Coordinates of C-alpha atoms and ligand atoms in Angstrom, one line a residue:
M1 CA 0.0 0.0 0.0
S2 CA 1.2 3.5 -0.8
R3 CA 2.5 5.8 2.0
P4 CA -0.3 7.2 4.1
S5 CA -1.3 10.7 3.1
E6 CA -2.3 11.3 6.7
H7 CA -1.5 9.4 9.9
Y8 CA -3.1 9.6 13.3
D9 CA -2.7 7.7 16.5
V10 CA -6.4 7.2 16.8
I11 CA -9.2 7.8 14.4
V12 CA -12.8 7.7 15.6
V13 CA -15.5 7.1 13.0
G14 CA -18.8 8.7 14.0
A15 CA -19.3 11.8 16.2
G16 CA -22.5 10.7 18.0
P17 CA -22.4 10.2 21.8
A18 CA -20.1 7.1 21.5
G19 CA -17.6 8.9 19.1
C20 CA -17.5 12.1 21.2
A21 CA -16.9 10.1 24.4
A22 CA -14.2 8.1 22.6
A23 CA -12.3 11.1 21.3
A24 CA -12.6 12.9 24.7
A25 CA -11.3 9.8 26.5
V26 CA -8.2 9.5 24.2
A27 CA -7.4 13.2 24.7
Q28 CA -7.9 13.0 28.4
A29 CA -5.9 9.8 28.9
R30 CA -3.0 10.8 26.6
P31 CA -3.1 14.5 25.6
R32 CA -0.2 14.2 23.2
L33 CA -1.8 11.6 20.9
T34 CA -3.1 12.7 17.6
V35 CA -6.9 12.1 17.3
L36 CA -9.2 12.7 14.3
V37 CA -13.0 12.3 14.4
L38 CA -14.8 11.6 11.1
D39 CA -18.5 11.9 10.5
R40 CA -20.5 11.7 7.3
A41 CA -22.8 14.5 8.5
D42 CA -22.3 18.1 9.4
F43 CA -23.5 19.1 12.9
P44 CA -26.2 19.9 14.0
R45 CA -27.8 16.8 12.5
D46 CA -30.9 14.8 13.4
K47 CA -30.7 11.3 14.8
P48 CA -34.0 9.3 15.2
C49 CA -34.2 8.8 19.0
G50 CA -36.6 9.2 21.9
D51 CA -34.2 11.9 23.2
G52 CA -34.3 10.5 26.8
I53 CA -30.9 10.9 28.4
A54 CA -30.4 9.0 31.7
H55 CA -29.2 10.9 34.7
E56 CA -26.1 8.6 34.9
V57 CA -24.9 10.1 31.6
D58 CA -24.1 13.4 33.5
A59 CA -21.4 11.7 35.6
E60 CA -19.9 9.9 32.6
L61 CA -19.6 13.1 30.6
A62 CA -18.3 15.0 33.5
G63 CA -15.7 12.3 34.1
L64 CA -14.5 12.8 30.5
G65 CA -14.1 16.5 31.0
F66 CA -17.3 17.7 29.3
D67 CA -18.9 20.9 30.8
V68 CA -22.2 19.2 31.6
P69 CA -24.2 22.3 32.6
R70 CA -23.4 23.7 29.2
V71 CA -24.5 20.5 27.5
F72 CA -27.9 20.7 29.1
A73 CA -28.3 24.5 29.4
G74 CA -31.8 25.7 28.8
T75 CA -33.3 22.2 28.8
V76 CA -36.1 21.1 31.2
P77 CA -35.3 18.1 33.5
V78 CA -38.1 15.5 33.7
A79 CA -38.7 13.9 37.1
G80 CA -42.0 11.9 36.5
L81 CA -42.2 8.5 34.8
A82 CA -45.5 6.8 34.1
L83 CA -45.4 3.2 32.9
R84 CA -48.1 0.8 31.7
S85 CA -47.3 -2.9 31.4
P86 CA -48.6 -5.2 28.7
G87 CA -51.1 -6.6 31.2
G88 CA -52.3 -3.1 32.2
V89 CA -50.4 -2.6 35.5
R90 CA -49.8 1.2 35.9
V91 CA -47.2 3.0 37.9
H92 CA -46.5 6.8 38.0
R93 CA -43.7 7.9 40.3
R94 CA -40.9 10.5 40.6
M95 CA -37.6 9.2 39.5
R96 CA -34.8 9.5 42.1
H97 CA -32.9 11.6 39.7
P98 CA -34.6 13.6 36.9
V99 CA -33.6 12.6 33.4
H100 CA -33.0 14.9 30.4
V101 CA -35.1 15.0 27.2
V102 CA -33.0 16.9 24.7
P103 CA -33.5 16.6 20.9
R104 CA -30.4 14.9 19.4
Q105 CA -30.0 17.8 17.0
V106 CA -29.1 19.9 20.1
F107 CA -27.4 17.3 22.4
D108 CA -25.0 15.8 19.8
A109 CA -24.1 19.2 18.4
R110 CA -23.1 20.4 21.9
L111 CA -21.0 17.4 22.4
V112 CA -19.2 17.9 19.1
H113 CA -18.7 21.6 19.9
Q114 CA -17.0 20.7 23.1
V115 CA -14.8 18.0 21.5
R116 CA -13.7 20.7 19.0
E117 CA -13.0 23.2 21.8
R118 CA -10.5 20.7 23.1
G119 CA -8.5 21.0 19.9
I120 CA -9.7 17.7 18.3
E121 CA -10.5 17.9 14.7
V122 CA -14.0 16.7 13.7
R123 CA -14.1 16.4 9.9
R124 CA -16.9 15.6 7.5
H125 CA -16.0 12.4 5.8
P126 CA -18.2 9.4 5.0
V127 CA -16.0 6.3 5.6
R128 CA -16.5 3.5 3.1
R129 CA -13.7 1.1 3.5
V130 CA -11.7 -0.2 6.4
Q131 CA -8.6 -2.4 6.1
V132 CA -6.3 -3.7 8.8
A133 CA -2.7 -3.4 7.5
D134 CA 0.7 -1.8 8.0
G135 CA 0.6 -2.0 11.8
G136 CA -2.7 -0.2 12.0
V137 CA -5.8 0.5 10.1
W138 CA -6.5 2.2 6.7
L139 CA -9.7 4.1 6.1
D140 CA -10.6 4.6 2.4
A141 CA -6.9 3.9 1.6
A142 CA -6.1 7.5 2.5
L143 CA -6.1 7.8 6.3
H144 CA -4.1 5.6 8.5
A145 CA -4.3 5.1 12.3
R146 CA -2.7 2.8 14.9
V147 CA -6.2 2.2 16.3
V148 CA -9.7 2.9 14.8
I149 CA -12.8 3.2 16.9
G150 CA -16.0 2.5 14.9
A151 CA -18.7 4.6 16.6
D152 CA -20.7 4.9 13.4
G153 CA -24.1 3.7 14.7
A154 CA -26.5 0.9 14.0
E155 CA -25.6 0.4 10.4
S156 CA -21.8 0.7 11.1
V157 CA -19.7 0.6 8.0
V158 CA -16.7 -0.2 10.1
R159 CA -18.4 -3.3 11.5
R160 CA -19.6 -4.4 8.1
S161 CA -16.2 -3.8 6.4
L162 CA -14.6 -6.2 8.8
A163 CA -17.5 -8.6 9.1
G164 CA -15.7 -11.5 7.5
S165 CA -12.7 -11.3 9.9
R166 CA -14.5 -10.8 13.2
P167 CA -16.7 -13.0 15.4
A168 CA -20.3 -12.3 14.9
A169 CA -23.2 -12.8 17.3
A170 CA -24.4 -16.4 17.3
P171 CA -26.9 -17.1 14.5
G172 CA -30.4 -16.1 15.4
R173 CA -29.1 -14.3 18.4
A174 CA -28.7 -10.8 17.1
P175 CA -32.0 -9.2 18.2
V176 CA -32.8 -5.8 16.6
A177 CA -35.7 -3.5 17.2
L178 CA -37.2 -1.0 14.8
A179 CA -38.7 2.2 16.1
I180 CA -40.2 5.4 14.7
R181 CA -40.3 8.8 16.4
G182 CA -41.6 12.3 15.7
Y183 CA -42.4 15.5 17.5
A184 CA -46.0 16.5 18.4
A185 CA -48.0 18.4 21.0
E186 CA -48.1 16.3 24.2
P187 CA -51.0 13.9 23.5
A188 CA -54.3 15.2 24.7
G189 CA -55.3 11.9 26.3
L190 CA -52.3 12.1 28.6
A191 CA -53.1 15.5 30.1
A192 CA -53.0 14.0 33.6
L193 CA -49.4 12.9 33.0
A194 CA -48.2 16.2 31.4
G195 CA -44.6 16.9 32.1
S196 CA -43.8 13.2 32.8
Q197 CA -42.2 10.6 30.6
F198 CA -44.9 8.1 29.5
I199 CA -44.2 4.5 28.3
T200 CA -47.0 2.2 27.4
M201 CA -46.3 -1.4 26.5
T202 CA -48.5 -3.7 24.6
D203 CA -48.8 -7.5 24.3
R204 CA -49.7 -7.1 20.6
H205 CA -46.4 -7.5 18.7
W206 CA -44.6 -7.9 22.1
P207 CA -42.1 -6.8 23.0
A208 CA -43.3 -3.4 21.9
Y209 CA -44.1 -0.1 23.4
A210 CA -45.0 3.5 22.6
W211 CA -43.7 6.6 24.4
S212 CA -44.3 10.3 24.9
F213 CA -41.3 12.2 26.3
P214 CA -41.9 16.0 26.9
I215 CA -39.2 18.3 25.6
G216 CA -40.2 21.2 27.7
D217 CA -42.0 23.5 25.3
G218 CA -45.4 21.8 25.3
R219 CA -44.3 19.3 22.6
A220 CA -43.1 15.8 23.1
N221 CA -40.9 13.3 21.4
V222 CA -43.5 10.5 20.5
G223 CA -42.7 7.1 19.1
Y224 CA -43.3 3.4 18.9
G225 CA -40.9 0.5 18.6
E226 CA -41.0 -3.3 18.5
L227 CA -38.6 -6.2 18.3
L228 CA -38.1 -7.3 14.7
G229 CA -39.5 -10.8 14.0
P230 CA -40.0 -12.9 10.9
D231 CA -42.9 -10.8 9.7
P232 CA -42.1 -7.5 7.8
V233 CA -43.1 -4.3 9.5
S234 CA -43.8 -1.2 7.4
R235 CA -43.7 2.5 8.3
A236 CA -47.5 2.5 8.1
D237 CA -47.6 -0.4 10.6
L238 CA -45.4 1.5 13.1
L239 CA -47.4 4.7 12.8
A240 CA -50.7 2.9 13.2
R241 CA -49.4 1.1 16.3
M242 CA -48.1 4.4 17.7
R243 CA -51.4 6.1 17.3
A244 CA -53.3 3.2 18.8
L245 CA -51.2 3.5 22.0
L246 CA -51.0 7.3 22.4
P247 CA -54.5 8.6 23.1
G248 CA -55.3 12.0 21.6
L249 CA -52.0 12.2 19.6
G250 CA -52.2 15.1 17.1
E251 CA -50.2 15.8 14.0
A252 CA -46.5 14.6 14.3
E253 CA -43.6 16.0 12.4
G254 CA -40.1 14.8 11.7
L255 CA -41.2 11.2 11.7
R256 CA -38.2 8.9 11.1
A257 CA -37.6 5.2 11.8
H258 CA -34.3 3.6 12.7
R259 CA -33.0 0.2 13.8
L260 CA -31.8 -0.5 17.4
P261 CA -29.2 -3.3 17.8
L262 CA -29.8 -4.7 21.3
S263 CA -27.1 -5.7 23.7
S264 CA -28.7 -9.1 24.2
G265 CA -27.2 -9.9 20.8
R266 CA -23.9 -8.0 20.9
P267 CA -20.9 -9.7 19.2
P268 CA -17.9 -10.6 21.3
I269 CA -15.1 -8.1 21.3
P270 CA -12.1 -9.5 19.4
D271 CA -8.4 -8.7 19.6
G272 CA -7.1 -6.2 17.1
P273 CA -6.7 -2.5 16.3
V274 CA -10.4 -1.9 15.4
L275 CA -12.8 -1.3 18.3
L276 CA -16.5 -0.8 18.1
A277 CA -18.6 1.4 20.5
G278 CA -22.2 2.3 21.0
D279 CA -24.8 1.1 18.5
A280 CA -22.0 -0.2 16.3
Q281 CA -21.2 -2.7 19.1
S282 CA -24.9 -3.4 19.7
M283 CA -25.0 -1.9 23.2
I284 CA -28.7 -0.9 23.5
N285 CA -30.7 -2.0 26.5
P286 CA -33.1 -4.7 25.3
F287 CA -35.9 -3.7 27.7
T288 CA -36.0 0.1 27.1
G289 CA -34.3 0.8 23.9
E290 CA -32.0 3.2 25.8
G291 CA -28.6 3.5 24.1
I292 CA -27.0 6.8 24.9
F293 CA -25.7 5.8 28.3
Y294 CA -24.1 2.7 26.9
A295 CA -22.8 4.7 23.9
V296 CA -21.0 7.1 26.2
V297 CA -19.6 4.4 28.5
S298 CA -18.5 2.1 25.7
G299 CA -17.0 5.0 23.8
A300 CA -15.0 6.1 26.9
L301 CA -13.8 2.6 27.5
A302 CA -12.7 2.2 23.8
G303 CA -10.9 5.5 23.9
R304 CA -9.0 4.7 27.0
A305 CA -8.1 1.2 25.7
A306 CA -6.9 2.8 22.4
A307 CA -4.8 5.4 24.2
R308 CA -3.1 2.8 26.4
A309 CA -2.4 0.4 23.5
V310 CA -0.8 3.2 21.5
T311 CA 1.4 4.5 24.3
E312 CA 2.1 1.3 26.3
G313 CA 1.8 -1.4 23.6
G314 CA -0.4 -4.4 23.9
D315 CA -3.5 -5.2 22.0
A316 CA -6.3 -2.5 22.0
G317 CA -9.1 -5.1 21.5
S318 CA -8.0 -7.2 24.4
R319 CA -7.7 -4.1 26.7
Y320 CA -11.1 -2.9 25.6
R321 CA -12.7 -6.4 26.2
Q322 CA -11.3 -6.6 29.7
A323 CA -12.4 -3.0 30.6
S324 CA -15.9 -3.6 29.2
R325 CA -16.3 -6.8 31.2
R326 CA -15.2 -5.0 34.4
R327 CA -17.4 -1.9 33.8
L328 CA -20.6 -3.4 32.3
G329 CA -20.2 -7.2 32.6
R330 CA -22.7 -7.8 35.5
H331 CA -25.3 -5.4 34.1
L332 CA -25.1 -7.0 30.7
A333 CA -25.3 -10.5 32.2
H334 CA -28.5 -9.5 34.1
T335 CA -30.2 -7.9 31.1
G336 CA -29.1 -10.8 28.8
A337 CA -30.5 -13.3 31.2
L338 CA -33.8 -11.5 31.5
A339 CA -34.0 -10.9 27.8
R340 CA -34.0 -14.7 27.3
L341 CA -37.3 -14.7 29.2
G342 CA -38.4 -11.6 27.3
G343 CA -41.4 -13.3 25.7
W344 CA -43.0 -13.6 29.1
T345 CA -45.3 -10.6 29.5
A346 CA -46.3 -11.8 33.0
L347 CA -42.8 -11.1 34.2
T348 CA -43.0 -7.5 33.0
D349 CA -46.4 -7.1 34.7
A350 CA -44.8 -8.5 37.9
G351 CA -41.8 -6.1 37.7
L352 CA -44.2 -3.1 37.3
R353 CA -46.3 -4.3 40.3
A354 CA -43.1 -4.2 42.3
A355 CA -42.3 -0.7 41.1
R356 CA -45.8 0.4 41.8
D357 CA -45.8 -0.9 45.3
D358 CA -42.3 0.3 46.4
Q359 CA -40.4 3.4 45.5
R360 CA -37.0 1.7 45.9
A361 CA -38.0 -1.2 43.6
F362 CA -39.1 1.5 41.1
D363 CA -35.7 3.2 41.5
D364 CA -33.9 -0.1 40.9
L365 CA -36.0 -0.8 37.8
V366 CA -35.2 2.7 36.4
R367 CA -31.5 2.1 36.8
F368 CA -31.8 -1.3 35.3
G369 CA -33.5 0.1 32.3
L370 CA -31.6 3.2 31.7
A371 CA -28.0 2.6 33.0
D372 CA -25.9 0.0 34.8
G373 CA -28.4 -1.3 37.3
L374 CA -28.8 -4.9 38.3
L375 CA -31.7 -7.2 39.2
T376 CA -31.6 -6.4 42.9
P377 CA -32.9 -8.8 45.6
R378 CA -35.3 -6.0 46.6
L379 CA -36.8 -5.9 43.1
L380 CA -36.9 -9.7 42.8
N381 CA -38.4 -10.3 46.2
R382 CA -41.2 -7.9 45.4
L383 CA -42.2 -9.6 42.1
R384 CA -45.9 -10.5 42.3
F385 CA -47.7 -12.4 39.6
S386 CA -51.2 -11.1 40.3
G387 CA -52.8 -8.0 41.9
Ligands
LIG1 C1 -36.5 5.7 17.5 C2 -35.4 5.5 18.6 C3 -35.6 5.9 19.8 C4 -34.6 5.9 20.8 N1 -34.8 6.4 22.0 C5 -33.7 6.5 22.9 C6 -33.8 7.2 24.1 O1 -34.9 7.9 24.4 N2 -32.8 7.2 24.9 C7 -31.6 6.6 24.6 O2 -30.7 6.6 25.5 N3 -31.5 5.9 23.5 C8 -32.5 5.9 22.6 N4 -32.3 5.3 21.4 C9 -31.0 4.7 21.1 C10 -30.0 5.8 20.7 O3 -30.5 6.6 19.8 C11 -28.6 5.2 20.3 O4 -28.3 4.1 21.1 C12 -27.5 6.2 20.2 O5 -27.7 7.2 19.3 C13 -26.2 5.5 20.0 O6 -25.1 6.4 19.8 P1 -23.9 6.2 18.9 O7 -23.0 7.3 19.1 O8 -23.4 4.8 19.1 O9 -24.5 6.2 17.4 P2 -25.2 7.4 16.6 O10 -25.9 8.3 17.6 O11 -26.1 6.7 15.6 O12 -24.0 8.2 15.9 C14 -23.3 7.6 14.9 C15 -22.7 8.7 14.0 O13 -21.9 8.0 13.0 C16 -22.0 8.7 11.8 N5 -21.8 7.8 10.7 C17 -22.5 6.7 10.3 N6 -21.9 6.1 9.3 C18 -20.8 6.8 9.0 C19 -19.7 6.6 8.1 N7 -19.8 5.6 7.2 N8 -18.7 7.5 8.1 C20 -18.6 8.5 9.0 N9 -19.6 8.7 9.9 C21 -20.6 7.8 9.9 C22 -23.4 9.2 11.8 O14 -23.6 10.4 11.0 C23 -23.6 9.6 13.3 O15 -23.3 10.9 13.6 C24 -33.3 5.3 20.4 C25 -33.1 4.8 19.1 C26 -34.2 4.9 18.2 C27 -33.9 4.4 16.8

């Protein structure tokens, strides 16, 4: 291969939450390393998402040196969460820590802005080809890096480029959900829950749910998603199912659908100089569809592993695998185990009864669904299969 026209220590592909966290982590761990971030889009850009950002994201971003008050400036925190289970169990409580609901057009652009403020170049460049060679990784035969972090989302080109040379999730074990979202006035039928996040699950097309997350100006991010099965699902199907579950929903704009690769089907992390983070590594919580927390955490772990591999030697993939296991292993084992029982709506009803009856069980359930929580004894002991 010809001489590289440009060489970096680490190149991050994708400037979403995973990519920004990865770039910040490299710069924080080893400020002298050269880092380049590539994204096919200019920012601000939209990303189909429910826009719900777990409270735990604040600490992760702060730990990476982001100015968190500036990231969330002018946004309205949401403390209430109303849930309805497939069997009709209802719970409406205050979350222990309010969450953020911030359109990704705003949130992601603010992260990118702060990455640039740290002197890291974020360049528009759609990556098409990835090759491991010459002691590192080539991108589009023009850019070369010792380590590449693929943080390029659910349809990751980095992952697909290397598909033949990497272990995949076991056949039939790569669950993916499909969801659509838009923006509308908070649904009239949910007036009693105004200002709270609302999630209503349904046993039709289970596992499936619709949501309405208020964005603080009278409007809400509204959407519907379900696990993909053997039957095709059209945009019209998704919209009809969303409308059936959100009473009094008016006209919605900005409707876009997107796939969600769930962590219950994530591929193993192999050795090597190409790391995947966020949706590219299938990190989304299989129960809630939340992925931003996992994108930030996995991006940070990948960035630190890359920085250490470049400066201290050793394999980046192996460092990343071990760090991921330490940081998220127990949580992923618990969500994975429960996901294998996921077809059982009675279990979800029982979990919501526990959350309805006990604030601390509710808090545990929220942390399990949005961040790194575990199936705690207090939650399990309170499961009731009727009532
Ligand atoms: C409808 C829906 C609702 C959701 N709701 C929530 C929610 O409320 N809360 C939550 O936490 N999670 C939610 N998620 C999941 C969440 O959106 C993702 O987990 C999260 O965006 C993952 O971040 P990421 O950085 O890994 O990827 P992304 O945010 O997808 O960022 C990837 C970046 O890579 C860039 N890119 C892609 N291909 C290339 C290429 N070839 N070259 C260069 N750049 C490239 C893209 O332009 C993009 O900027 C939802 C998902 C969907 C689909």
